[in-house]
Amino acid sequence: MTRLCIRSAPSGLDVRAELLPTKAPANVAFLQAYLATPRVVPGLHAMWTGPEISCPIPADHLAGAAYAQALPPENATLHPQPGDVVLAYVPPRMWGGNPDPIFDIGLFYGPGARMLFPIGWLAGSVVAQVLAEDRASLSAACALIRRSGACDITFSLEP
């Protein structure tokens, strides 16, 4: 089974997550296509959703990519649990008139999370779950990111 590797040296973030292709096939396929090569994505502590590091995929990473299409809600949640990796899709012009679709990888690290945005409730697809033995490390690193501010997060796949 393919694993997602999530790293950011300044915070000590270095965790692995099991992809969930049987529960979220289209969303996992998007993520696997996007991560055919490792990617560095900006990460910042979410303001609306609670204990989450939000990693919006830059629009220029997806320019011309055939796989960057509308994603259906799969394995959907409004209340992510600690260790959930959630892919959220927002159609073009839905959020502040932004002409580009938004694809966001959310790293949820604590209880009480919610998929509530300035545009309202938006179900996200749980595409992976951080391994149980890595969750304490996820929580500690994400708390550090919360205190220190935005950072770069590297996402890659390992077979």
Coordinates of N, CA, C and O in Angstrom, one line a residue:
M1 N 0.8 -1.2 0.0 CA 0.0 0.0 0.0 C 0.9 1.2 0.0 O 1.9 1.3 0.7
T2 N 0.5 2.2 -0.8 CA 1.3 3.5 -0.9 C 1.1 4.4 0.3 O 0.0 4.5 0.8
R3 N 2.2 5.0 0.7 CA 2.1 5.9 1.9 C 2.5 7.3 1.4 O 3.3 7.5 0.5
L4 N 1.9 8.2 2.1 CA 2.2 9.7 1.9 C 3.2 10.1 2.9 O 3.0 9.8 4.1
C5 N 4.3 10.7 2.5 CA 5.3 11.2 3.5 C 5.1 12.7 3.5 O 5.0 13.4 2.5
I6 N 5.1 13.3 4.8 CA 4.8 14.7 5.0 C 6.0 15.2 5.9 O 6.2 14.7 7.0
R7 N 6.7 16.2 5.3 CA 7.9 16.7 6.1 C 8.0 18.2 6.0 O 7.7 18.8 5.0
S8 N 8.5 18.8 7.1 CA 8.9 20.2 7.2 C 10.0 20.3 8.3 O 9.7 20.1 9.5
A9 N 11.2 20.4 7.9 CA 12.3 20.4 8.8 C 12.3 21.4 10.0 O 12.5 21.0 11.1
P10 N 11.9 22.6 9.8 CA 11.9 23.6 10.9 C 11.1 23.2 12.1 O 11.4 23.5 13.2
S11 N 9.9 22.5 11.8 CA 9.0 22.1 12.9 C 9.3 20.7 13.4 O 8.7 20.3 14.4
G12 N 10.1 20.0 12.6 CA 10.3 18.6 13.0 C 9.2 17.7 12.4 O 9.2 16.5 12.8
L13 N 8.4 18.2 11.6 CA 7.3 17.4 11.0 C 7.9 16.3 10.0 O 8.7 16.7 9.1
D14 N 7.6 15.1 10.3 CA 8.1 14.0 9.5 C 7.2 12.8 9.9 O 7.5 12.0 10.8
V15 N 6.1 12.7 9.1 CA 5.1 11.7 9.4 C 4.8 10.9 8.1 O 5.0 11.4 7.0
R16 N 4.2 9.8 8.3 CA 3.7 8.9 7.2 C 2.2 8.7 7.4 O 1.7 8.6 8.5
A17 N 1.5 8.7 6.2 CA 0.1 8.4 6.2 C -0.3 7.4 5.2 O 0.3 7.4 4.1
E18 N -1.2 6.5 5.5 CA -1.7 5.5 4.6 C -2.8 6.1 3.7 O -3.8 6.7 4.2
L19 N -2.6 6.0 2.4 CA -3.6 6.5 1.5 C -4.8 5.6 1.6 O -4.7 4.4 1.9
L20 N -6.0 6.1 1.2 CA -7.3 5.3 1.3 C -7.9 5.2 -0.1 O -9.0 5.8 -0.3
P21 N -7.3 4.5 -1.0 CA -7.8 4.5 -2.4 C -9.2 3.8 -2.5 O -10.0 4.1 -3.4
T22 N -9.5 2.9 -1.6 CA -10.8 2.2 -1.7 C -11.9 3.1 -1.2 O -13.1 2.9 -1.6
K23 N -11.6 4.0 -0.3 CA -12.6 4.9 0.3 C -12.8 6.2 -0.5 O -13.8 6.8 -0.5
A24 N -11.7 6.7 -1.1 CA -11.7 8.0 -1.9 C -11.0 7.8 -3.2 O -9.9 8.5 -3.4
P25 N -11.4 7.0 -4.1 CA -10.6 6.7 -5.3 C -10.3 7.9 -6.2 O -9.1 8.0 -6.6
A26 N -11.2 8.7 -6.5 CA -10.9 9.9 -7.4 C -10.0 10.9 -6.7 O -9.1 11.4 -7.3
N27 N -10.2 11.1 -5.4 CA -9.4 12.1 -4.7 C -7.9 11.5 -4.5 O -7.0 12.3 -4.6
V28 N -7.8 10.3 -4.2 CA -6.5 9.7 -4.0 C -5.8 9.6 -5.4 O -4.6 9.9 -5.5
A29 N -6.5 9.4 -6.5 CA -5.9 9.4 -7.8 C -5.3 10.8 -8.1 O -4.2 10.9 -8.7
F30 N -6.1 11.8 -7.8 CA -5.6 13.2 -8.0 C -4.3 13.4 -7.2 O -3.3 13.9 -7.7
L31 N -4.3 13.0 -5.9 CA -3.1 13.2 -5.1 C -1.9 12.4 -5.6 O -0.8 13.0 -5.7
Q32 N -2.2 11.2 -6.1 CA -1.0 10.4 -6.6 C -0.5 11.0 -7.9 O 0.7 11.0 -8.1
A33 N -1.4 11.5 -8.7 CA -0.9 12.2 -10.0 C -0.1 13.4 -9.6 O 0.9 13.7 -10.2
Y34 N -0.7 14.2 -8.7 CA 0.0 15.5 -8.3 C 1.4 15.2 -7.7 O 2.3 15.9 -7.9
L35 N 1.5 14.1 -6.9 CA 2.7 13.8 -6.2 C 3.6 12.8 -7.0 O 4.4 12.1 -6.4
A36 N 3.4 12.7 -8.3 CA 4.3 11.8 -9.1 C 5.7 12.2 -8.9 O 6.6 11.4 -9.0
T37 N 6.0 13.5 -8.6 CA 7.2 13.9 -8.1 C 7.0 14.7 -6.8 O 5.9 15.3 -6.6
P38 N 7.9 14.7 -5.8 CA 7.7 15.4 -4.6 C 7.4 16.9 -4.8 O 7.9 17.5 -5.8
R39 N 6.5 17.4 -4.0 CA 6.1 18.8 -4.1 C 6.3 19.5 -2.8 O 6.0 19.0 -1.7
V40 N 6.6 20.8 -2.9 CA 6.7 21.7 -1.7 C 5.5 22.6 -1.8 O 5.4 23.3 -2.8
V41 N 4.8 22.6 -0.7 CA 3.5 23.4 -0.7 C 3.5 24.3 0.6 O 4.0 23.8 1.6
P42 N 3.0 25.5 0.5 CA 3.0 26.3 1.7 C 2.0 25.8 2.7 O 0.9 25.3 2.3
G43 N 2.4 25.8 3.9 CA 1.5 25.4 5.0 C 1.3 26.5 6.0 O 2.2 27.2 6.3
L44 N 0.1 26.6 6.5 CA -0.2 27.6 7.5 C -1.3 27.1 8.4 O -2.1 26.3 8.0
H45 N -1.3 27.6 9.6 CA -2.3 27.2 10.5 C -3.7 27.7 10.1 O -3.8 28.9 9.8
A46 N -4.7 26.9 10.0 CA -6.0 27.3 9.6 C -6.6 28.2 10.6 O -6.4 28.0 11.8
M47 N -7.4 29.1 10.2 CA -8.1 30.1 11.1 C -9.5 29.6 11.4 O -10.0 29.8 12.5
W48 N -10.2 29.0 10.5 CA -11.6 28.7 10.6 C -11.8 27.2 11.1 O -12.8 26.9 11.7
T49 N -11.0 26.3 10.7 CA -11.2 24.9 10.8 C -10.7 24.3 12.1 O -10.9 23.1 12.4
G50 N -10.0 25.1 12.9 CA -9.5 24.6 14.1 C -8.1 24.0 14.0 O -7.2 24.5 13.4
P51 N -7.9 22.8 14.6 CA -6.5 22.2 14.7 C -6.1 21.6 13.3 O -6.1 20.4 13.1
E52 N -5.8 22.5 12.4 CA -5.4 22.0 11.0 C -4.3 22.9 10.5 O -4.2 24.1 10.7
I53 N -3.3 22.2 9.8 CA -2.4 22.9 9.0 C -2.9 22.8 7.6 O -3.1 21.7 7.0
S54 N -3.2 24.0 7.0 CA -3.8 24.0 5.6 C -2.7 24.2 4.6 O -1.8 25.0 4.8
C55 N -2.7 23.4 3.6 CA -1.7 23.4 2.5 C -2.4 23.6 1.2 O -2.6 22.6 0.5
P56 N -2.7 24.8 0.8 CA -3.3 25.1 -0.5 C -2.3 24.8 -1.6 O -1.2 25.4 -1.6
I57 N -2.7 24.0 -2.5 CA -1.8 23.7 -3.7 C -1.8 24.9 -4.6 O -2.8 25.4 -5.0
P58 N -0.6 25.5 -4.8 CA -0.5 26.7 -5.7 C -1.0 26.4 -7.1 O -0.8 25.3 -7.7
A59 N -1.8 27.4 -7.6 CA -2.4 27.2 -8.9 C -1.4 26.9 -10.0 O -1.7 26.1 -10.9
D60 N -0.2 27.5 -9.9 CA 0.8 27.2 -11.0 C 1.3 25.7 -10.9 O 1.8 25.3 -11.9
H61 N 1.1 25.0 -9.8 CA 1.5 23.6 -9.8 C 0.5 22.8 -10.6 O 0.9 21.7 -11.0
L62 N -0.7 23.3 -10.8 CA -1.7 22.5 -11.5 C -2.0 23.0 -13.0 O -2.8 22.4 -13.7
A63 N -1.3 24.1 -13.4 CA -1.6 24.7 -14.7 C -1.4 23.6 -15.8 O -0.3 23.0 -15.9
G64 N -2.4 23.4 -16.6 CA -2.3 22.4 -17.7 C -2.4 20.9 -17.3 O -2.3 20.1 -18.2
A65 N -2.5 20.6 -16.0 CA -2.6 19.2 -15.6 C -3.9 18.7 -15.9 O -5.0 19.2 -15.4
A66 N -4.0 17.6 -16.6 CA -5.3 16.9 -17.0 C -6.0 16.4 -15.8 O -7.2 16.4 -15.8
Y67 N -5.3 16.1 -14.7 CA -6.0 15.5 -13.5 C -6.6 16.6 -12.6 O -7.3 16.3 -11.7
A68 N -6.3 17.9 -12.9 CA -6.8 19.0 -12.0 C -8.2 19.3 -12.4 O -8.5 20.4 -13.0
Q69 N -9.1 18.4 -12.1 CA -10.5 18.5 -12.5 C -11.3 18.6 -11.2 O -10.8 18.2 -10.1
A70 N -12.6 18.9 -11.3 CA -13.5 18.9 -10.1 C -13.4 17.5 -9.5 O -13.4 16.5 -10.1
L71 N -13.4 17.6 -8.1 CA -13.3 16.3 -7.4 C -14.6 16.1 -6.6 O -15.2 17.0 -6.0
P72 N -15.1 14.9 -6.7 CA -16.4 14.6 -5.9 C -16.0 14.4 -4.4 O -14.9 14.0 -4.1
P73 N -17.0 14.6 -3.6 CA -16.8 14.3 -2.2 C -16.8 12.8 -2.0 O -17.7 12.1 -2.5
E74 N -15.7 12.3 -1.4 CA -15.6 10.8 -1.2 C -15.1 10.6 0.3 O -14.2 11.4 0.7
N75 N -15.6 9.6 1.0 CA -15.1 9.5 2.3 C -15.2 10.8 3.1 O -14.3 11.2 3.7
A76 N -16.3 11.5 2.8 CA -16.5 12.9 3.2 C -16.7 13.1 4.7 O -17.2 12.2 5.4
T77 N -16.2 14.2 5.1 CA -16.3 14.6 6.5 C -16.5 16.1 6.7 O -16.0 16.9 5.9
L78 N -17.2 16.4 7.7 CA -17.3 17.8 8.2 C -16.6 18.0 9.5 O -16.3 19.1 9.9
H79 N -16.2 16.9 10.1 CA -15.5 16.9 11.4 C -14.3 16.0 11.3 O -14.4 14.9 11.9
P80 N -13.2 16.4 10.7 CA -12.0 15.5 10.6 C -11.5 15.2 12.0 O -11.7 15.9 13.0
Q81 N -10.9 14.0 12.1 CA -10.4 13.5 13.3 C -8.9 13.7 13.3 O -8.2 13.8 12.3
P82 N -8.2 13.7 14.5 CA -6.8 13.8 14.5 C -6.1 12.7 13.7 O -6.5 11.5 13.8
G83 N -5.2 13.1 12.8 CA -4.5 12.2 12.0 C -5.1 12.1 10.6 O -4.5 11.5 9.7
D84 N -6.3 12.7 10.4 CA -6.9 12.7 9.0 C -6.1 13.7 8.1 O -5.8 14.8 8.5
V85 N -5.9 13.2 6.9 CA -5.4 14.1 5.8 C -6.6 14.3 4.9 O -7.1 13.3 4.3
V86 N -7.1 15.5 4.7 CA -8.3 15.8 4.0 C -8.0 16.6 2.8 O -7.3 17.7 2.9
L87 N -8.5 16.2 1.7 CA -8.4 17.0 0.4 C -9.7 17.7 0.2 O -10.8 17.1 0.2
A88 N -9.6 19.0 0.2 CA -10.8 19.9 0.0 C -10.7 20.5 -1.4 O -9.6 20.9 -1.9
Y89 N -11.8 20.5 -2.1 CA -11.9 21.1 -3.5 C -13.0 22.2 -3.4 O -14.1 21.9 -2.9
V90 N -12.6 23.3 -3.9 CA -13.5 24.5 -4.0 C -13.5 24.9 -5.5 O -12.5 25.2 -6.1
P91 N -14.7 24.9 -6.1 CA -14.8 25.2 -7.6 C -14.4 26.7 -7.8 O -14.4 27.5 -6.9
P92 N -14.0 26.9 -9.1 CA -13.6 28.3 -9.5 C -14.8 29.3 -9.1 O -15.9 29.0 -9.2
R93 N -14.4 30.5 -8.7 CA -15.2 31.6 -8.4 C -16.1 31.4 -7.2 O -16.9 32.3 -6.9
M94 N -16.0 30.3 -6.5 CA -16.9 30.1 -5.3 C -16.4 30.9 -4.1 O -17.1 31.3 -3.3
W95 N -15.1 31.1 -4.0 CA -14.5 31.7 -2.9 C -13.9 33.1 -3.3 O -12.8 33.1 -3.9
G96 N -14.6 34.1 -3.1 CA -14.1 35.5 -3.4 C -13.9 35.8 -4.8 O -13.1 36.6 -5.2
G97 N -14.5 35.0 -5.7 CA -14.4 35.2 -7.1 C -13.1 34.7 -7.7 O -12.8 34.9 -8.9
N98 N -12.3 34.0 -7.0 CA -11.1 33.4 -7.5 C -11.3 32.6 -8.7 O -12.1 31.6 -8.7
P99 N -10.7 32.9 -9.9 CA -11.0 32.2 -11.1 C -10.4 30.8 -11.2 O -10.8 30.0 -12.0
D100 N -9.5 30.5 -10.2 CA -8.9 29.1 -10.2 C -9.6 28.2 -9.2 O -10.1 28.7 -8.1
P101 N -9.7 26.9 -9.5 CA -10.2 26.0 -8.4 C -9.2 26.0 -7.3 O -8.0 26.3 -7.5
I102 N -9.7 25.7 -6.1 CA -8.8 25.5 -5.0 C -8.7 24.1 -4.6 O -9.8 23.4 -4.4
F103 N -7.5 23.5 -4.5 CA -7.3 22.2 -3.9 C -6.4 22.4 -2.7 O -5.4 23.0 -2.8
D104 N -6.9 21.9 -1.6 CA -6.2 22.1 -0.3 C -6.0 20.8 0.4 O -7.0 20.0 0.6
I105 N -4.8 20.6 0.8 CA -4.5 19.4 1.6 C -4.5 19.8 3.1 O -3.6 20.6 3.5
G106 N -5.4 19.3 3.9 CA -5.5 19.6 5.3 C -4.9 18.5 6.2 O -5.2 17.4 6.0
L107 N -4.0 18.9 7.1 CA -3.4 18.0 8.1 C -4.1 18.3 9.4 O -3.8 19.3 10.0
F108 N -4.9 17.4 9.9 CA -5.7 17.6 11.1 C -5.0 16.9 12.2 O -4.7 15.7 12.1
Y109 N -4.7 17.7 13.3 CA -3.8 17.1 14.3 C -4.4 17.1 15.7 O -3.8 16.7 16.7
G110 N -5.7 17.6 15.9 CA -6.3 17.6 17.2 C -7.8 17.4 17.1 O -8.4 17.5 16.1
P111 N -8.4 17.2 18.3 CA -9.9 17.1 18.3 C -10.6 18.5 18.1 O -9.9 19.5 18.3
G112 N -11.8 18.4 17.7 CA -12.6 19.6 17.6 C -12.5 20.3 16.3 O -13.0 21.5 16.1
A113 N -12.0 19.7 15.3 CA -11.9 20.2 13.9 C -13.2 20.3 13.2 O -14.1 19.5 13.5
R114 N -13.3 21.2 12.3 CA -14.6 21.3 11.5 C -14.3 21.9 10.1 O -13.3 22.7 10.0
M115 N -15.0 21.5 9.2 CA -14.8 22.0 7.8 C -15.7 23.2 7.6 O -16.6 23.2 6.7
L116 N -15.5 24.2 8.3 CA -16.3 25.5 8.3 C -15.3 26.5 7.7 O -14.3 26.8 8.3
F117 N -15.8 27.2 6.7 CA -14.9 28.2 6.0 C -15.8 29.5 5.9 O -17.0 29.5 6.2
P118 N -15.1 30.6 5.5 CA -15.9 31.8 5.3 C -17.1 31.6 4.3 O -18.0 32.4 4.4
I119 N -17.0 30.7 3.4 CA -18.0 30.4 2.5 C -19.1 29.4 3.0 O -20.0 29.1 2.3
G120 N -18.9 28.9 4.2 CA -19.8 28.0 4.8 C -19.2 26.6 5.0 O -18.0 26.4 4.9
W121 N -20.0 25.7 5.3 CA -19.6 24.3 5.5 C -19.2 23.7 4.2 O -19.9 23.9 3.2
L122 N -18.1 23.0 4.1 CA -17.6 22.3 2.9 C -17.1 21.0 3.3 O -16.0 20.9 3.9
A123 N -17.7 19.9 2.8 CA -17.2 18.6 3.1 C -15.9 18.4 2.4 O -15.7 18.7 1.2
G124 N -15.0 17.8 3.1 CA -13.7 17.4 2.5 C -13.6 15.9 2.5 O -14.3 15.2 3.2
S125 N -12.7 15.4 1.6 CA -12.5 14.0 1.5 C -11.3 13.5 2.3 O -10.2 14.0 2.0
V126 N -11.5 12.5 3.2 CA -10.4 12.0 3.9 C -9.7 11.0 2.9 O -10.2 10.0 2.5
V127 N -8.5 11.4 2.5 CA -7.7 10.7 1.5 C -6.6 9.8 2.2 O -6.1 8.9 1.5
A128 N -6.3 10.1 3.4 CA -5.2 9.3 4.1 C -5.4 9.6 5.6 O -6.0 10.5 6.0
Q129 N -4.7 8.7 6.3 CA -4.7 8.8 7.8 C -3.2 8.6 8.2 O -2.6 7.6 7.9
V130 N -2.8 9.5 9.1 CA -1.4 9.5 9.6 C -1.3 8.2 10.5 O -2.3 7.9 11.2
L131 N -0.2 7.5 10.3 CA 0.0 6.3 11.1 C -0.2 6.6 12.6 O 0.3 7.6 13.1
A132 N -0.8 5.6 13.3 CA -1.0 5.8 14.8 C 0.3 6.2 15.5 O 0.3 7.1 16.3
E133 N 1.4 5.5 15.1 CA 2.7 5.8 15.8 C 3.3 7.1 15.5 O 4.2 7.6 16.1
D134 N 2.8 7.8 14.4 CA 3.3 9.1 14.1 C 2.4 10.3 14.5 O 2.7 11.5 14.3
R135 N 1.2 10.0 15.1 CA 0.3 11.1 15.5 C 0.8 12.0 16.6 O 0.5 13.2 16.5
A136 N 1.5 11.5 17.5 CA 2.0 12.4 18.6 C 3.0 13.4 18.0 O 3.0 14.6 18.3
S137 N 3.8 12.9 17.1 CA 4.8 13.7 16.4 C 4.1 14.8 15.5 O 4.5 15.9 15.4
L138 N 3.0 14.3 14.8 CA 2.2 15.3 14.0 C 1.7 16.4 14.9 O 1.8 17.6 14.5
S139 N 1.1 16.0 16.0 CA 0.5 17.0 16.9 C 1.6 18.0 17.4 O 1.3 19.3 17.4
A140 N 2.7 17.5 17.8 CA 3.8 18.4 18.3 C 4.3 19.3 17.2 O 4.5 20.5 17.4
A141 N 4.5 18.8 16.0 CA 5.0 19.6 14.9 C 4.0 20.7 14.5 O 4.4 21.8 14.2
C142 N 2.7 20.3 14.4 CA 1.7 21.2 14.0 C 1.5 22.3 15.0 O 1.3 23.5 14.7
A143 N 1.6 22.0 16.3 CA 1.6 23.0 17.3 C 2.7 24.0 17.2 O 2.5 25.2 17.4
L144 N 3.9 23.5 16.8 CA 5.0 24.4 16.6 C 4.8 25.3 15.4 O 5.0 26.5 15.4
I145 N 4.2 24.8 14.3 CA 3.9 25.6 13.1 C 2.9 26.6 13.5 O 2.9 27.8 13.1
R146 N 1.9 26.3 14.4 CA 0.9 27.2 14.8 C 1.5 28.4 15.5 O 1.2 29.6 15.3
R147 N 2.5 28.1 16.3 CA 3.2 29.2 17.1 C 4.2 30.0 16.2 O 4.3 31.2 16.4
S148 N 4.8 29.4 15.3 CA 5.9 30.0 14.5 C 5.5 30.6 13.2 O 6.2 31.4 12.6
G149 N 4.3 30.2 12.7 CA 3.8 30.8 11.4 C 4.0 29.9 10.2 O 4.3 28.7 10.3
A150 N 3.7 30.4 9.1 CA 3.7 29.7 7.8 C 5.1 29.0 7.6 O 6.1 29.4 8.0
C151 N 5.0 27.9 6.8 CA 6.2 27.1 6.5 C 6.0 26.4 5.1 O 4.9 26.5 4.6
D152 N 7.1 25.8 4.7 CA 7.0 24.9 3.5 C 6.9 23.5 4.0 O 7.6 23.1 4.9
I153 N 6.0 22.7 3.3 CA 5.8 21.3 3.6 C 6.0 20.5 2.4 O 5.5 20.8 1.3
T154 N 6.9 19.5 2.5 CA 7.1 18.6 1.4 C 6.3 17.4 1.5 O 6.2 16.7 2.5
F155 N 5.6 17.1 0.4 CA 4.7 15.9 0.2 C 5.4 15.0 -0.8 O 5.8 15.5 -1.9
S156 N 5.4 13.7 -0.5 CA 6.0 12.8 -1.4 C 5.3 11.4 -1.2 O 4.6 11.2 -0.2
L157 N 5.4 10.5 -2.1 CA 4.9 9.2 -2.0 C 6.0 8.2 -1.8 O 7.1 8.3 -2.4
E158 N 5.7 7.2 -1.0 CA 6.7 6.0 -0.9 C 5.9 4.8 -1.2 O 4.7 4.7 -0.7
P159 N 6.4 3.8 -1.9 CA 5.7 2.6 -2.2 C 5.5 1.7 -1.0 O 6.2 1.8 0.0

